[in-house]
Amino acid sequence: MRLNQKSFFLPLILFFLTYILVYISLFVIKNPDQYNYLIIMNSSTEFSLSIEPTVYLFSKIAKYFSGLFFIDPLVIFYSIYIFLIQFFLAHSFLNFFKNSIGKSIFLLIFWLMTYGLMHGLIQIRFGLASSIFVYLYSVYYLNPAGVRNIIFKLVPISFLAIFSHYSSIFSVFSLLFIWLRKSINNISSGKIIHIVFIVILVMFKFG
């Protein structure tokens, strides 16, 4: 039986990187959001739309598993976010590079050394939302015509992005507009795509 490298090696690499990146995020670099998330976790006993639903959900999961394994809930909380950020980015790069794990991991590490170290490890809510949007765009990039066949699979992922950071709703709707414009009028939206990504980079910078 042939070993599927994507299914076997990629999760191992992501788990290993998550362990390292959570340690860096919480114990090495100066993380100004760490204390705020700790307060949110200790006070989020009831669901409220004043914070993104994923914060509430991941907080509950972190506190539950903390009681089982006697691990700091903040470590579990960050682990969930950072693993998912890498997961969506890695699969985005796999789409862009035709399932090349080597190129995808290289680009993931490059991302971590640039925007990722600052905004993916600190501003984890926006980091997750942005990585999901990049994944959605990679699916569109891979097969624009085939998006129609999997649109119902992509919609829940889009909501995950929105529920991770409310501002990402603009990115999701812009991608939906690009797809509809291409599907209905067969008009390319290159300029719109560039503008959207510039906005994302600005939001990374000031988010």
Short mmCIF file of C-alpha atoms in Angstrom, two decimals:
data_model
loop_
_atom_site.label_atom_id
_atom_site.label_comp_id
_atom_site.label_asym_id
_atom_site.label_seq_id
_atom_site.Cartn_x
_atom_site.Cartn_y
_atom_site.Cartn_z
CA MET A 1 0.00 0.00 0.00
CA ARG A 2 1.40 3.36 -1.03
CA LEU A 3 1.88 5.86 1.79
CA ASN A 4 0.01 9.13 1.30
CA GLN A 5 2.62 11.70 2.26
CA LYS A 6 0.06 14.48 2.50
CA SER A 7 -2.04 12.54 5.00
CA PHE A 8 0.85 11.13 7.03
CA PHE A 9 3.70 13.64 7.14
CA LEU A 10 1.81 16.94 7.01
CA PRO A 11 -0.13 16.46 10.30
CA LEU A 12 3.09 15.37 12.05
CA ILE A 13 4.90 18.47 10.81
CA LEU A 14 2.02 20.73 11.83
CA PHE A 15 1.79 19.21 15.33
CA PHE A 16 5.55 19.61 15.77
CA LEU A 17 5.46 23.23 14.59
CA THR A 18 2.45 23.93 16.82
CA TYR A 19 4.37 22.74 19.89
CA ILE A 20 7.28 25.05 19.04
CA LEU A 21 5.15 28.04 18.04
CA VAL A 22 2.93 27.91 21.12
CA TYR A 23 6.04 27.90 23.29
CA ILE A 24 7.43 30.90 21.37
CA SER A 25 4.11 32.74 21.52
CA LEU A 26 3.55 32.31 25.25
CA PHE A 27 7.04 32.10 26.74
CA VAL A 28 9.56 33.67 24.39
CA ILE A 29 8.19 36.74 22.62
CA LYS A 30 6.38 39.59 24.30
CA ASN A 31 2.72 38.76 23.71
CA PRO A 32 0.46 41.69 24.68
CA ASP A 33 -2.72 39.71 23.95
CA GLN A 34 -1.89 36.83 26.26
CA TYR A 35 -3.28 38.48 29.39
CA ASN A 36 -6.44 39.59 27.57
CA TYR A 37 -7.19 36.05 26.42
CA LEU A 38 -6.61 34.78 29.93
CA ILE A 39 -9.20 37.24 31.24
CA ILE A 40 -11.64 36.25 28.48
CA MET A 41 -11.19 32.56 29.26
CA ASN A 42 -11.84 33.09 32.95
CA SER A 43 -14.89 35.26 32.35
CA SER A 44 -16.50 33.55 29.34
CA THR A 45 -19.03 31.46 31.24
CA GLU A 46 -21.90 32.59 29.00
CA PHE A 47 -21.99 32.97 25.23
CA SER A 48 -22.00 36.55 23.97
CA LEU A 49 -21.65 38.06 20.51
CA SER A 50 -19.42 40.76 21.99
CA ILE A 51 -16.56 38.34 21.32
CA GLU A 52 -16.17 36.02 18.35
CA PRO A 53 -17.87 32.62 18.80
CA THR A 54 -14.61 30.74 18.19
CA VAL A 55 -13.07 32.44 21.23
CA TYR A 56 -15.91 31.18 23.38
CA LEU A 57 -15.85 27.69 21.83
CA PHE A 58 -12.07 27.22 21.98
CA SER A 59 -12.05 28.59 25.51
CA LYS A 60 -14.57 25.95 26.57
CA ILE A 61 -12.58 23.21 24.83
CA ALA A 62 -9.33 24.41 26.41
CA LYS A 63 -10.78 24.44 29.92
CA TYR A 64 -12.34 21.01 29.46
CA PHE A 65 -9.13 19.32 28.30
CA SER A 66 -7.14 21.24 30.88
CA GLY A 67 -9.10 19.44 33.57
CA LEU A 68 -8.43 16.07 31.91
CA PHE A 69 -4.71 16.42 31.23
CA PHE A 70 -3.71 19.05 33.83
CA ILE A 71 -2.34 21.41 31.19
CA ASP A 72 -2.59 25.18 31.34
CA PRO A 73 -5.83 26.04 29.46
CA LEU A 74 -4.12 29.00 27.81
CA VAL A 75 -1.59 26.62 26.23
CA ILE A 76 -4.42 24.47 24.82
CA PHE A 77 -6.29 27.59 23.69
CA TYR A 78 -3.29 28.87 21.71
CA SER A 79 -2.52 25.38 20.41
CA ILE A 80 -5.96 25.11 18.82
CA TYR A 81 -5.64 28.47 17.08
CA ILE A 82 -2.06 28.04 15.93
CA PHE A 83 -2.63 24.51 14.64
CA LEU A 84 -5.68 25.61 12.64
CA ILE A 85 -3.82 28.62 11.25
CA GLN A 86 -1.06 26.33 9.98
CA PHE A 87 -3.56 23.73 8.78
CA PHE A 88 -5.44 26.13 6.51
CA LEU A 89 -2.28 27.86 5.27
CA ALA A 90 -0.53 24.57 4.53
CA HIS A 91 -3.50 23.31 2.53
CA SER A 92 -3.68 26.65 0.74
CA PHE A 93 -0.05 26.34 -0.30
CA LEU A 94 -0.64 22.73 -1.34
CA ASN A 95 -3.35 23.98 -3.68
CA PHE A 96 -1.09 26.69 -5.08
CA PHE A 97 1.88 24.33 -5.54
CA LYS A 98 0.00 21.26 -6.81
CA ASN A 99 0.36 19.18 -3.60
CA SER A 100 4.10 19.77 -3.20
CA ILE A 101 4.71 19.32 0.54
CA GLY A 102 8.28 20.63 0.34
CA LYS A 103 7.31 23.93 -1.31
CA SER A 104 4.27 24.29 0.95
CA ILE A 105 6.24 23.82 4.17
CA PHE A 106 8.93 26.21 2.90
CA LEU A 107 6.33 28.89 2.22
CA LEU A 108 4.68 28.23 5.59
CA ILE A 109 8.00 28.77 7.35
CA PHE A 110 8.60 31.90 5.27
CA TRP A 111 5.17 33.19 6.32
CA LEU A 112 6.03 32.49 9.98
CA MET A 113 9.27 34.46 9.67
CA THR A 114 7.44 37.49 8.26
CA TYR A 115 3.80 38.21 9.07
CA GLY A 116 3.18 34.99 10.95
CA LEU A 117 5.58 35.50 13.84
CA MET A 118 3.97 38.80 14.76
CA HIS A 119 0.35 38.41 13.77
CA GLY A 120 -0.23 34.67 13.56
CA LEU A 121 1.24 34.00 17.01
CA ILE A 122 -0.13 37.08 18.76
CA GLN A 123 -3.25 38.20 16.91
CA ILE A 124 -4.44 34.63 16.64
CA ARG A 125 -8.10 35.43 15.94
CA PHE A 126 -7.28 37.45 12.86
CA GLY A 127 -4.53 35.01 11.94
CA LEU A 128 -7.05 32.18 11.80
CA ALA A 129 -9.62 34.21 9.87
CA SER A 130 -7.02 35.30 7.33
CA SER A 131 -5.61 31.81 6.86
CA ILE A 132 -9.12 30.51 6.17
CA PHE A 133 -9.66 33.24 3.58
CA VAL A 134 -6.36 32.36 1.89
CA TYR A 135 -7.53 28.73 1.78
CA LEU A 136 -10.85 29.73 0.22
CA TYR A 137 -9.02 31.74 -2.42
CA SER A 138 -6.66 28.81 -3.12
CA VAL A 139 -9.68 26.59 -3.81
CA TYR A 140 -10.98 29.20 -6.25
CA TYR A 141 -7.52 29.57 -7.80
CA LEU A 142 -7.23 25.80 -8.26
CA ASN A 143 -10.51 25.38 -10.14
CA PRO A 144 -12.78 28.44 -10.52
CA ALA A 145 -15.36 26.52 -12.51
CA GLY A 146 -15.51 23.69 -9.98
CA VAL A 147 -16.30 25.93 -7.01
CA ARG A 148 -20.00 25.65 -7.86
CA ASN A 149 -19.88 21.91 -7.12
CA ILE A 150 -18.42 22.35 -3.62
CA ILE A 151 -19.98 25.68 -2.65
CA PHE A 152 -21.96 24.06 0.18
CA LYS A 153 -18.72 22.71 1.62
CA LEU A 154 -17.06 26.11 1.45
CA VAL A 155 -19.89 28.05 3.09
CA PRO A 156 -19.33 26.53 6.58
CA ILE A 157 -15.61 27.27 6.25
CA SER A 158 -16.49 30.86 5.35
CA PHE A 159 -18.59 31.16 8.48
CA LEU A 160 -15.69 29.79 10.52
CA ALA A 161 -13.58 32.68 9.20
CA ILE A 162 -16.28 35.21 10.10
CA PHE A 163 -16.79 33.70 13.55
CA SER A 164 -13.01 33.84 14.10
CA HIS A 165 -12.81 37.56 13.38
CA TYR A 166 -15.85 39.60 12.44
CA SER A 167 -13.89 41.87 10.08
CA SER A 168 -13.20 38.93 7.76
CA ILE A 169 -16.77 39.13 6.51
CA PHE A 170 -15.53 41.74 4.01
CA SER A 171 -12.91 39.34 2.65
CA VAL A 172 -15.41 36.49 2.34
CA PHE A 173 -17.96 38.63 0.51
CA SER A 174 -15.28 40.04 -1.78
CA LEU A 175 -14.28 36.51 -2.77
CA LEU A 176 -17.92 35.60 -3.30
CA PHE A 177 -18.28 38.67 -5.54
CA ILE A 178 -15.20 37.66 -7.54
CA TRP A 179 -16.57 34.14 -8.05
CA LEU A 180 -20.05 35.35 -9.06
CA ARG A 181 -18.58 37.89 -11.46
CA LYS A 182 -16.52 35.17 -13.10
CA SER A 183 -19.38 32.63 -13.15
CA ILE A 184 -22.10 34.93 -14.47
CA ASN A 185 -20.25 37.34 -16.76
CA ASN A 186 -16.98 35.43 -17.29
CA ILE A 187 -15.10 38.55 -16.24
CA SER A 188 -11.73 38.27 -14.53
CA SER A 189 -11.28 40.23 -11.31
CA GLY A 190 -7.51 40.56 -11.13
CA LYS A 191 -7.54 44.14 -9.85
CA ILE A 192 -10.16 43.31 -7.24
CA ILE A 193 -8.09 40.34 -6.04
CA HIS A 194 -5.02 42.54 -5.67
CA ILE A 195 -6.97 45.18 -3.76
CA VAL A 196 -8.42 42.55 -1.45
CA PHE A 197 -4.99 41.17 -0.62
CA ILE A 198 -3.61 44.66 -0.01
CA VAL A 199 -6.46 45.24 2.42
CA ILE A 200 -5.63 41.94 4.13
CA LEU A 201 -2.01 42.95 4.53
CA VAL A 202 -3.05 46.30 5.97
CA MET A 203 -5.39 44.54 8.39
CA PHE A 204 -2.51 42.22 9.34
CA LYS A 205 -0.43 45.30 10.08
CA PHE A 206 -2.95 47.22 12.12
CA GLY A 207 -5.39 44.49 13.24
#
